Each structure stands twice: as structure tokens, then as C-alpha cells.
Short mmCIF file of C-alpha atoms in Angstrom, two decimals:
data_model
loop_
_atom_site.label_atom_id
_atom_site.label_comp_id
_atom_site.label_asym_id
_atom_site.label_seq_id
_atom_site.Cartn_x
_atom_site.Cartn_y
_atom_site.Cartn_z
CA MET G 1 0.00 0.01 0.31
CA VAL G 2 1.41 3.69 -0.42
CA ALA G 3 2.08 5.45 2.54
CA LEU G 4 -1.57 7.60 2.24
CA LEU G 5 -2.68 4.27 3.94
CA SER G 6 -3.98 3.44 7.85
CA PRO G 7 -1.92 0.74 9.92
CA SER G 8 -5.45 -1.15 9.68
CA GLN G 9 -7.82 -1.56 6.84
CA THR G 10 -10.85 -2.89 6.21
CA PRO G 11 -11.81 -5.74 3.33
CA LEU G 12 -13.94 -4.47 0.39
CA ASN G 13 -16.12 -7.33 -0.98
CA GLY G 14 -15.84 -8.43 -4.92
CA ARG G 15 -17.61 -7.69 -7.20
CA SER G 16 -18.82 -9.06 -10.39
CA SER G 17 -17.95 -7.21 -14.02
CA ALA G 18 -21.53 -5.99 -14.08
CA VAL G 19 -21.13 -4.22 -11.52
CA ARG G 20 -21.57 0.01 -12.39
CA VAL G 21 -18.64 1.73 -12.62
CA ASP G 22 -20.49 4.25 -10.32
CA GLU G 23 -20.93 1.56 -7.55
CA ILE G 24 -17.15 0.31 -7.30
CA LYS G 25 -16.22 4.08 -7.35
CA THR G 26 -18.42 4.31 -4.33
CA GLN G 27 -17.13 2.04 -2.48
CA ILE G 28 -13.18 2.23 -3.20
CA HIS G 29 -14.07 6.06 -2.42
CA GLN G 30 -15.26 5.30 1.32
CA GLU G 31 -12.53 2.90 1.63
CA ILE G 32 -9.70 5.84 1.17
CA LEU G 33 -12.01 8.28 3.50
CA ALA G 34 -11.65 6.08 6.29
CA LEU G 35 -8.13 5.09 5.41
CA MET G 36 -6.82 8.56 4.67
CA ASP G 37 -3.64 9.90 6.13
CA TRP G 38 -5.53 13.24 6.30
CA GLN G 39 -2.64 15.43 7.44
CA ARG G 40 -0.27 14.45 5.00
CA MET G 41 -2.66 14.79 2.23
CA GLU G 42 -2.81 18.51 3.33
CA SER G 43 0.61 19.31 2.77
CA MET G 44 0.80 17.31 -0.88
CA SER G 45 0.34 19.60 -3.72
CA PRO G 46 -2.46 18.68 -6.18
CA GLU G 47 -0.61 17.07 -8.69
CA ARG G 48 1.38 14.62 -6.19
CA LEU G 49 -1.93 14.15 -4.61
CA ARG G 50 -3.47 12.95 -7.84
CA ALA G 51 -0.79 10.52 -8.45
CA GLU G 52 -1.08 9.17 -5.02
CA LEU G 53 -4.73 8.71 -5.30
CA LYS G 54 -3.97 6.83 -8.82
CA THR G 55 -1.70 4.68 -7.10
CA LEU G 56 -4.42 3.47 -4.05
CA THR G 57 -7.33 3.48 -6.42
CA GLU G 58 -5.34 0.10 -8.79
CA ASN G 59 -3.84 -1.36 -5.30
CA LEU G 60 -7.32 -1.71 -3.81
CA ILE G 61 -8.92 -2.85 -7.08
CA GLY G 62 -5.93 -5.29 -6.72
CA THR G 63 -6.44 -6.22 -3.27
CA HIS G 64 -10.11 -6.81 -3.43
CA ASN G 65 -9.32 -8.78 -6.71
CA LEU G 66 -12.23 -6.55 -8.57
CA ALA G 67 -13.22 -7.75 -12.26
CA VAL G 68 -12.58 -4.76 -14.12
CA ASN G 69 -11.26 -3.67 -17.49
CA GLU G 70 -8.68 -1.33 -18.27
CA THR G 71 -11.34 1.37 -19.33
CA GLU G 72 -13.70 0.77 -15.99
CA LYS G 73 -10.54 0.93 -14.33
CA ARG G 74 -9.61 4.44 -16.18
CA LEU G 75 -12.51 5.52 -15.08
CA ILE G 76 -12.97 4.88 -11.44
CA ILE G 77 -9.57 6.32 -11.16
CA GLN G 78 -10.33 9.34 -12.84
CA ALA G 79 -13.67 9.62 -10.68
CA ILE G 80 -11.81 8.71 -7.41
CA GLN G 81 -9.58 12.20 -8.59
CA ASP G 82 -12.43 14.08 -9.37
CA GLU G 83 -14.34 13.28 -5.84
CA MET G 84 -10.93 14.07 -4.01
CA LEU G 85 -9.26 17.20 -5.88
CA GLY G 86 -12.61 18.33 -7.91
CA LEU G 87 -15.98 19.05 -8.14
CA GLY G 88 -17.31 15.03 -7.74
CA PRO G 89 -19.50 14.14 -10.50
CA ILE G 90 -19.64 17.36 -12.75
CA GLU G 91 -15.82 17.81 -12.94
CA PRO G 92 -16.34 16.38 -16.68
CA LEU G 93 -18.86 19.19 -17.08
CA LEU G 94 -16.60 21.88 -15.87
CA SER G 95 -14.01 20.09 -17.58
CA ASP G 96 -15.89 20.67 -22.05
CA PRO G 97 -15.79 24.03 -22.68
CA THR G 98 -18.92 23.68 -24.65
CA VAL G 99 -21.14 23.95 -21.70
CA SER G 100 -22.10 27.56 -20.38
CA ASP G 101 -24.49 26.57 -17.31
CA ILE G 102 -24.38 23.59 -14.71
CA LEU G 103 -27.63 23.04 -12.73
CA VAL G 104 -28.07 20.75 -10.34
CA ASN G 105 -31.49 20.14 -8.76
CA GLY G 106 -30.82 17.97 -6.18
CA PRO G 107 -28.54 15.01 -6.16
CA PHE G 108 -30.25 13.67 -8.94
CA GLN G 109 -31.26 15.94 -11.47
CA VAL G 110 -28.61 17.26 -13.62
CA PHE G 111 -28.64 19.93 -16.35
CA ALA G 112 -25.84 21.42 -19.05
CA GLU G 113 -26.51 24.47 -21.51
CA ARG G 114 -24.74 24.16 -24.36
CA ARG G 115 -25.04 26.57 -27.26
CA GLY G 116 -27.72 28.03 -25.63
CA LYS G 117 -29.86 25.20 -24.89
CA ILE G 118 -30.68 23.29 -21.32
CA MET G 119 -30.57 19.92 -21.92
CA PRO G 120 -31.05 17.06 -19.05
CA THR G 121 -27.34 14.67 -18.33
CA ASP G 122 -27.38 11.47 -17.16
CA ILE G 123 -24.91 12.90 -14.05
CA GLN G 124 -25.23 11.66 -10.48
CA PHE G 125 -24.65 12.71 -6.87
CA ASP G 126 -25.34 9.78 -4.30
CA ASN G 127 -27.51 11.76 -2.53
CA ASP G 128 -27.92 15.50 -0.55
CA ALA G 129 -25.18 14.98 1.81
CA HIS G 130 -22.86 14.03 -1.04
CA LEU G 131 -23.89 17.59 -3.10
CA LEU G 132 -23.36 19.11 0.11
CA ARG G 133 -19.77 18.12 0.47
CA VAL G 134 -19.09 19.48 -3.27
CA ILE G 135 -21.21 22.71 -2.29
CA ASP G 136 -19.15 23.48 0.68
CA ARG G 137 -15.70 23.03 -0.62
CA ILE G 138 -17.02 25.53 -3.00
CA VAL G 139 -17.99 27.32 -0.60
CA SER G 140 -14.88 26.91 1.79
CA ARG G 141 -12.32 28.10 -0.73
CA ILE G 142 -13.35 31.81 -0.53
CA GLY G 143 -13.79 31.88 3.06
CA ARG G 144 -17.88 31.79 2.45
CA ARG G 145 -19.89 29.37 4.38
CA VAL G 146 -22.94 27.59 3.87
CA ASP G 147 -25.44 26.05 6.39
CA GLU G 148 -29.14 26.06 8.06
CA MET G 149 -28.12 29.92 9.03
CA SER G 150 -27.09 30.84 5.62
CA PRO G 151 -28.72 28.62 3.63
CA MET G 152 -27.84 30.77 0.89
CA VAL G 153 -24.93 31.57 -1.14
CA ASP G 154 -22.65 33.34 -3.65
CA ALA G 155 -19.56 32.02 -4.73
CA ARG G 156 -17.08 31.90 -7.04
CA LEU G 157 -14.67 29.07 -8.79
CA PRO G 158 -10.97 29.43 -9.06
CA ASP G 159 -11.39 30.00 -12.73
CA GLY G 160 -13.85 32.74 -12.15
CA SER G 161 -17.07 30.63 -12.84
CA ARG G 162 -20.26 31.86 -11.04
CA VAL G 163 -21.24 29.42 -8.32
CA ASN G 164 -25.11 29.83 -6.39
CA ALA G 165 -26.09 27.59 -3.65
CA VAL G 166 -29.59 26.83 -2.05
CA ILE G 167 -29.99 24.65 0.83
CA PRO G 168 -32.59 22.93 2.68
CA PRO G 169 -34.74 24.25 4.36
CA LEU G 170 -35.18 26.67 1.79
CA SER G 171 -34.76 24.07 -1.63
CA ILE G 172 -37.50 21.49 -0.80
CA ASP G 173 -36.31 18.61 -3.14
CA GLY G 174 -32.65 18.82 -1.74
CA PRO G 175 -29.81 21.09 -2.08
CA LEU G 176 -29.02 23.59 -5.32
CA LEU G 177 -26.54 24.49 -7.32
CA SER G 178 -26.17 26.57 -9.90
CA ILE G 179 -22.64 26.87 -12.15
CA ARG G 180 -22.24 29.78 -14.75
CA ARG G 181 -19.44 29.32 -16.56
CA PHE G 182 -16.58 31.32 -17.65
CA ALA G 183 -14.09 29.97 -20.30
CA VAL G 184 -10.50 30.01 -19.27
CA VAL G 185 -9.13 32.49 -22.12
CA PRO G 186 -11.76 35.46 -22.46
CA PHE G 187 -13.61 36.02 -24.94
CA THR G 188 -12.21 38.36 -27.63
CA VAL G 189 -14.33 41.34 -29.83
CA GLN G 190 -13.51 38.21 -32.89
CA ASP G 191 -15.23 35.28 -30.82
CA LEU G 192 -18.18 37.41 -30.82
CA ILE G 193 -18.22 38.94 -34.26
CA LYS G 194 -17.80 34.83 -35.08
CA ALA G 195 -20.75 33.54 -32.95
CA GLY G 196 -23.20 36.68 -34.24
CA ALA G 197 -23.48 38.89 -31.13
CA PHE G 198 -22.67 42.15 -32.92
CA THR G 199 -20.75 43.20 -36.98
CA VAL G 200 -17.68 44.21 -37.60
CA GLY G 201 -19.48 47.84 -37.46
CA MET G 202 -20.83 47.52 -34.75
CA ALA G 203 -17.67 46.26 -32.67
CA GLU G 204 -15.96 49.23 -34.33
CA LEU G 205 -18.29 51.62 -32.66
CA ILE G 206 -18.72 49.96 -29.23
CA GLN G 207 -14.49 50.23 -29.21
CA GLY G 208 -14.25 53.79 -30.08
CA LEU G 209 -16.82 54.71 -27.29
CA VAL G 210 -14.40 52.52 -25.02
CA LYS G 211 -11.96 54.61 -26.18
CA ALA G 212 -13.26 58.16 -26.23
CA ARG G 213 -14.97 57.32 -22.11
CA VAL G 214 -18.28 57.67 -22.88
CA ASN G 215 -19.93 56.02 -19.85
CA LEU G 216 -21.69 52.73 -20.54
CA LEU G 217 -24.72 51.20 -19.04
CA VAL G 218 -24.92 46.87 -20.50
CA SER G 219 -28.51 45.76 -19.94
CA GLY G 220 -30.03 42.42 -20.19
CA GLY G 221 -31.57 39.81 -18.91
CA THR G 222 -30.67 36.52 -16.65
CA GLY G 223 -28.22 34.49 -18.93
CA SER G 224 -27.96 37.29 -21.78
CA GLY G 225 -24.49 37.94 -21.86
CA LYS G 226 -24.08 41.04 -20.42
CA THR G 227 -20.79 39.68 -18.28
CA THR G 228 -19.36 38.69 -21.16
CA LEU G 229 -19.83 41.76 -23.18
CA LEU G 230 -18.52 44.05 -20.46
CA ASN G 231 -15.53 41.44 -20.36
CA VAL G 232 -14.83 42.34 -24.35
CA MET G 233 -15.59 46.33 -23.77
CA SER G 234 -12.78 46.40 -20.90
CA SER G 235 -10.23 45.27 -23.63
CA SER G 236 -10.42 48.58 -25.57
CA ILE G 237 -9.43 50.55 -21.73
CA PRO G 238 -5.29 51.72 -22.91
CA ALA G 239 -3.41 49.90 -20.76
CA ASP G 240 -2.10 52.80 -19.26
CA GLU G 241 -5.10 53.58 -17.27
CA ARG G 242 -5.86 52.77 -13.56
CA ILE G 243 -8.91 49.82 -13.38
CA ILE G 244 -10.63 49.43 -10.43
CA THR G 245 -13.62 46.78 -10.68
CA ILE G 246 -15.88 46.58 -7.92
CA GLU G 247 -18.47 42.52 -7.57
CA ASP G 248 -20.54 40.87 -5.41
CA ALA G 249 -18.52 37.74 -6.85
CA ALA G 250 -15.32 38.57 -9.03
CA GLU G 251 -15.78 37.40 -12.58
CA LEU G 252 -14.75 39.97 -14.95
CA GLN G 253 -11.22 39.00 -16.13
CA LEU G 254 -9.54 42.05 -17.66
CA GLN G 255 -5.99 42.06 -19.11
CA GLN G 256 -4.74 45.47 -18.24
CA PRO G 257 -1.47 45.58 -15.90
CA HIS G 258 -3.13 47.73 -14.07
CA VAL G 259 -6.23 46.56 -12.58
CA VAL G 260 -7.73 46.63 -8.99
CA ARG G 261 -10.23 44.11 -8.30
CA LEU G 262 -12.26 44.44 -5.13
CA GLU G 263 -15.02 41.82 -4.02
CA SER G 264 -17.41 42.39 -1.80
CA ARG G 265 -18.06 40.36 1.74
CA PRO G 266 -21.16 39.42 3.21
CA ALA G 267 -21.78 38.72 7.05
CA ASN G 268 -20.41 36.66 9.34
CA ILE G 269 -22.42 34.13 11.60
CA GLU G 270 -22.54 36.91 14.42
CA GLY G 271 -24.72 39.03 11.47
CA LYS G 272 -21.39 41.60 11.55
CA GLY G 273 -18.33 42.34 9.04
CA GLU G 274 -20.60 42.91 5.96
CA ILE G 275 -18.86 45.05 3.07
CA SER G 276 -21.34 46.02 0.65
CA GLN G 277 -20.52 47.25 -3.41
CA ARG G 278 -21.69 50.82 -2.10
CA ASP G 279 -19.05 50.51 0.61
CA LEU G 280 -16.09 48.73 -1.61
CA LEU G 281 -17.58 52.13 -4.33
CA ARG G 282 -16.76 54.47 -1.87
CA ASN G 283 -14.00 53.83 -0.77
CA SER G 284 -13.00 52.90 -4.85
CA LEU G 285 -12.79 57.09 -4.70
CA ARG G 286 -9.98 57.18 -2.46
CA MET G 287 -7.69 54.89 -4.72
CA ARG G 288 -7.33 57.41 -7.45
CA PRO G 289 -9.12 55.12 -9.80
CA ASP G 290 -8.82 56.19 -13.70
CA ARG G 291 -12.46 53.98 -14.65
CA ILE G 292 -14.17 52.24 -12.41
CA ILE G 293 -16.27 48.83 -13.49
CA MET G 294 -18.65 47.56 -11.58
CA GLY G 295 -19.80 44.04 -12.30
CA GLU G 296 -23.80 45.00 -11.58
CA VAL G 297 -25.56 47.43 -10.21
CA ARG G 298 -27.98 46.24 -8.14
CA GLY G 299 -29.43 48.10 -5.05
CA SER G 300 -28.04 51.71 -3.24
CA GLU G 301 -24.93 51.73 -4.61
CA VAL G 302 -26.14 53.11 -7.76
CA LEU G 303 -25.96 56.82 -6.31
CA ASP G 304 -22.38 56.82 -5.67
CA MET G 305 -21.67 55.06 -9.45
CA LEU G 306 -23.52 57.62 -11.15
CA GLN G 307 -21.78 60.72 -8.87
CA ALA G 308 -18.54 58.99 -9.88
CA MET G 309 -19.48 59.17 -13.26
CA ASN G 310 -20.64 62.63 -12.86
CA SER G 311 -17.18 63.55 -11.26
CA GLY G 312 -14.11 62.53 -13.22
CA HIS G 313 -14.61 59.13 -13.59
CA ASP G 314 -15.41 59.22 -17.33
CA GLY G 315 -15.54 55.63 -19.20
CA SER G 316 -16.58 53.96 -16.25
CA MET G 317 -19.31 50.59 -17.15
CA THR G 318 -21.62 48.84 -15.21
CA THR G 319 -24.40 46.04 -16.10
CA ILE G 320 -28.11 45.31 -14.83
CA HIS G 321 -30.95 43.31 -15.33
CA ALA G 322 -33.65 44.56 -17.55
CA ASN G 323 -35.19 43.88 -20.71
CA SER G 324 -34.46 46.50 -22.47
CA PRO G 325 -32.80 50.09 -22.28
CA ARG G 326 -35.86 52.35 -21.62
CA ASP G 327 -36.43 49.50 -18.48
CA ALA G 328 -33.01 49.91 -17.18
CA LEU G 329 -33.49 53.73 -16.70
CA THR G 330 -36.63 53.28 -14.58
CA ARG G 331 -34.89 50.52 -12.33
CA LEU G 332 -31.94 52.76 -11.94
CA GLU G 333 -34.53 55.46 -10.68
CA HIS G 334 -35.80 52.51 -8.16
CA MET G 335 -32.92 52.21 -7.03
CA LEU G 336 -31.53 55.81 -6.08
CA GLY G 337 -35.00 55.31 -4.08
CA MET G 338 -33.26 52.26 -2.21
CA ALA G 339 -30.59 54.45 -2.00
CA GLY G 340 -32.19 56.68 0.27
CA LEU G 341 -31.90 59.90 -2.16
CA LYS G 342 -34.83 61.96 -1.60
CA ALA G 343 -35.06 63.93 -5.08
CA GLU G 344 -38.29 64.44 -6.69
CA SER G 345 -37.99 62.13 -9.57
CA ARG G 346 -36.74 64.79 -12.25
CA ALA G 347 -33.77 65.66 -10.21
CA MET G 348 -33.53 61.72 -9.95
CA ARG G 349 -33.58 61.24 -13.75
CA GLN G 350 -31.57 64.11 -14.08
CA GLN G 351 -28.95 62.85 -12.63
CA ILE G 352 -29.04 59.28 -14.70
CA SER G 353 -28.95 61.32 -18.14
CA ALA G 354 -26.35 63.04 -16.56
CA ALA G 355 -23.88 60.33 -15.74
CA LEU G 356 -24.91 57.92 -18.36
CA SER G 357 -24.67 57.92 -22.49
CA VAL G 358 -25.57 54.76 -23.96
CA VAL G 359 -27.58 51.60 -23.01
CA ILE G 360 -26.37 49.03 -24.92
CA GLN G 361 -29.11 45.77 -24.32
CA VAL G 362 -28.37 42.16 -24.94
CA SER G 363 -30.40 39.75 -25.13
CA ARG G 364 -30.52 35.90 -25.38
CA LEU G 365 -32.97 34.73 -28.36
CA SER G 366 -35.49 32.02 -28.87
CA ASP G 367 -32.48 29.56 -30.12
CA GLY G 368 -30.04 30.37 -27.33
CA GLN G 369 -28.19 32.86 -29.33
CA ARG G 370 -26.57 36.07 -27.38
CA LYS G 371 -27.02 39.67 -29.26
CA VAL G 372 -26.65 42.83 -29.01
CA THR G 373 -29.96 44.01 -29.98
CA SER G 374 -30.14 47.49 -28.90
CA LEU G 375 -27.70 50.34 -28.53
CA GLN G 376 -29.58 53.97 -27.76
CA GLU G 377 -27.61 57.28 -26.65
CA ILE G 378 -29.07 59.58 -23.83
CA THR G 379 -29.59 63.17 -25.20
CA GLY G 380 -31.09 64.28 -21.90
CA LEU G 381 -33.79 65.21 -20.46
CA GLU G 382 -37.10 66.59 -21.75
CA GLY G 383 -39.62 67.86 -19.61
CA ASP G 384 -39.27 65.12 -17.03
CA VAL G 385 -38.99 61.93 -19.17
CA ILE G 386 -35.00 61.16 -19.99
CA SER G 387 -34.88 61.35 -24.05
CA MET G 388 -33.24 58.47 -25.55
CA GLN G 389 -32.59 57.65 -29.78
CA GLU G 390 -32.16 54.23 -30.81
CA ILE G 391 -28.40 54.22 -33.14
CA PHE G 392 -28.56 50.27 -34.22
CA ALA G 393 -30.72 47.64 -33.36
CA PHE G 394 -31.82 43.68 -34.34
CA GLN G 395 -34.41 43.12 -36.48
CA GLN G 396 -35.37 39.50 -36.06
CA THR G 397 -37.12 38.65 -39.76
CA GLY G 398 -38.25 34.66 -38.51
CA LEU G 399 -36.69 31.58 -37.80
CA ASP G 400 -35.19 29.19 -40.51
CA PRO G 401 -36.80 24.81 -40.43
CA ASN G 402 -33.82 24.56 -37.63
CA GLY G 403 -35.69 26.82 -34.91
CA ALA G 404 -32.57 29.79 -35.44
CA VAL G 405 -33.40 33.24 -35.68
CA GLN G 406 -33.03 35.25 -38.70
CA GLY G 407 -32.65 38.73 -38.98
CA GLN G 408 -30.34 41.66 -39.31
CA PHE G 409 -28.62 44.17 -38.03
CA VAL G 410 -29.76 48.12 -39.16
CA ALA G 411 -28.44 51.76 -38.46
CA SER G 412 -31.95 53.93 -37.52
CA GLY G 413 -30.49 56.83 -39.97
CA ILE G 414 -29.68 59.22 -36.94
CA ARG G 415 -26.24 60.76 -35.96
CA PRO G 416 -25.58 60.42 -32.03
CA LYS G 417 -24.45 63.39 -30.58
CA PHE G 418 -21.28 61.29 -28.98
CA ALA G 419 -19.76 60.63 -32.67
CA GLN G 420 -18.15 64.66 -32.21
CA ARG G 421 -16.65 63.44 -28.93
CA LEU G 422 -15.20 60.08 -30.85
CA SER G 423 -14.01 62.37 -33.38
CA THR G 424 -12.49 64.87 -31.25
CA ARG G 425 -10.44 61.34 -29.96
CA GLY G 426 -9.29 60.23 -32.97
CA ILE G 427 -11.51 57.71 -33.79
CA ALA G 428 -12.71 58.16 -37.19
CA LEU G 429 -15.71 56.88 -38.62
CA SER G 430 -16.90 57.05 -42.32
CA ASP G 431 -19.43 59.97 -43.11
CA ASN G 432 -22.55 56.71 -44.02
CA PHE G 433 -21.23 54.28 -40.99
CA PHE G 434 -25.02 55.97 -39.46
CA GLU G 435 -27.30 55.42 -42.65
CA PRO G 436 -29.29 53.07 -42.80
CA THR G 437 -27.86 51.62 -46.31
CA HIS G 438 -24.18 51.17 -45.12
CA ARG G 439 -23.83 47.66 -44.35
CA TRP G 440 -22.77 46.81 -40.61
CA SER G 441 -20.71 44.64 -41.42
#
């Protein structure tokens, strides 16, 4: 036996070749847990521990004369390694680059999203306790907890993937786990063009807005690609600027050399120690940022975000959950009320229109595609209403026989006010760039 084993060993009953691989894996896993030298395990590197687990599993299979072929043995070893070092049964999904979401509805129901479509998988956990161990492993890595006192938690994986977990008594049918995956290599502008999210011309315009330090709001529904677009947009920020990112769960993957990343912290078990996004935003203003990028504005921090945009931090960006640009502005106004701003609606709208210049709407279409469906400029107040004008939009024309959305990107024919700002910053666009006849490709 390898050094990980303690002196005592419990025999493992022999199994016939008809026994499923996952049953054998579970049996071997339980024996390894009982025999593991945990102190030595914690001092090992992941590579060394993976090798030790391989040797240990092979020895147990041989010692107990388990009738498995080479393919089954390889699957058992991989499953044991995933269980001890990774996230158990869902580890193969995390290694699959085509999977964008992993949705676990209790131990026996696991779904995966590929290319915008959610499909069931044949993956299962052993029981509720098995799934709870995986959830606890995720949240404990970043110093958070999930228990009966705190049955909901937001966390992230080492690669930046977003994690949400809900456990009983809030979840009736067992623990729930949702993982929004992020690419190890961040998406680029070319990736989104290839995926049909926008055209070359639209990408040129959005990059120009970022370089010209225009304040931007990305609006969209859940899973529409807001954070992905924010990441891609941020790649156009010059490398000599100091950027501060503020998030509830760190997801942004900026590539510039001068990036400061801040993450909020929930309250501890005594209800103390909470650091909100608003606290981080206020502190960031003392850290000499050129730009502030907030992963998502959700509540009272909106007041400080708009004030920062109005006070020398041009080019700042954030996202918001909303189904249209107009709805996004309405939500901002409601959040200002949540922040305790006692002002008339006109004053709130004046602050919004002064801080923001452009709202970019992203949507997930019926076939799973994510697209920029509208770009609108905020032009100021007309009476008590924030005035907006659409610069370009995606017009859906129908569905093909396979259910794929068909349509085209079109310009409205309106020349935006920000065109002058782009020109003064050396960002030249063709004279007919905003004409309806211009080909957005």
C-alpha cells in the first residue's frame, strides 16, 4: 500500500464485472476516506496527490480482486481523483468547453447548457450529503459558508465561474447548485463577431465608445451575456489607465496591467462584518481610479456609481438586469430611491441622464443565441422624461426550419451626439456609418 494508508485496512467485498463503475467508485471512495492520512494529504501538491490517489485506487482494485477491465479502471481512477480533488460527478462538465451553465436540481437531476440550450445529463450524486460536500468544498475555498443559518450563498470557482447554492430548508427537494461558467481564455471581440453577437462595424463603434471614455450601461436579462460583453468592452481600455473593478462575486477577467479587483463580503454568522458594493465603491474613490467598472448594479450603490461617473471618472461601466434600455433607466431610478435619495423624480432622472451616455441592450434569443439587440444614446431630459435615441438595432425577421433566429443589424439613420466626441478623440468613422444603407459587416 502507498503511504496514504493507515496501518489498519477494512476488506472490500469483491464485485463482478456486471457491477456499475459508479458503484465500485463509491465503495472504493468510502474506504479511501476511512484510511486516508489527512495531515499528509494537506501537505501534498495537487499533482502529487493525484498520483497517490491513482496508485492507491489501483492497489485497492487489485487487493480486492475487483473484476474490471482497463477502461473501467481508468474511469474509476478518474472518478476518485475528481471526487477528492475536484467537484465530483460534475467535474467532466467543468472540463467541457461547450458547457456554459451547470444546473443541479438535487442529487439526482443535473442539467447542462450548451450553445444556449439546457439539456438533461445522466450525471448523478450519491445522495444529498454527497452534493452538500461538493457545495461546501466550493464555498469554503473563498472563506464563505452555507448552513441552516445561511442557506443561500454566492461564490466562485478558481477559474472565475459564478456559483450559487441553496440548501434545505429553503430548497424543498434537496440542495441546489448553479454554476455559470466562464472561459479560461476570455472571449475577444472576434469571438463575439464570429458568434453573431454583433457585426464588425458595431464592434468598431463600441470599441470607439470605450476609448473615448463614454459612460456605458449594459442591460440585459439573466444569462444574456452582460458580463461577457463587459469583459470584451474592457479590452479596449488603454493599458496606461488604472482600473478598479467592484463585484459581489469576482467574475471580470480584465487583461490590462493596472487592475485593482475588489469583492464584497457577506456578514458573518453573528451578522457582522458585511462589506457591500457601496462600501467598496466609496472606498475606491480614494484609490485614484481612472475608471470604475462595477460588475452589476443592484441597489443603493447606484447613487455612488452615478456620482462617480459625474465627477471625473469618465469611461466607467456597469451592467443591470433589465429587458430594454428604457426599463434599465426606470430600474436605476427605483434604485436611487432605495439608496435613500430624497429628491423629485425629475432630479433623479437629471442625475441619470448626466451620468450615462449610452445603453447597450443584450438579449438571449429563442434559439439560444446572444446578441446586442439595441444601442441607444441618452440625449438629456425633455420635460420630465429622459430622452433616448436608438442608433442601431437587431431586427428579427423569422426562424429557419431548424428554429434558428434570422434577422439583421440595421442603423436607424440618426447621427448620435457622441459622434463628435469620438472624432475629437481621434476615432474616425465613415460619413455614412450611421446611415440605414450602411452595411453593418
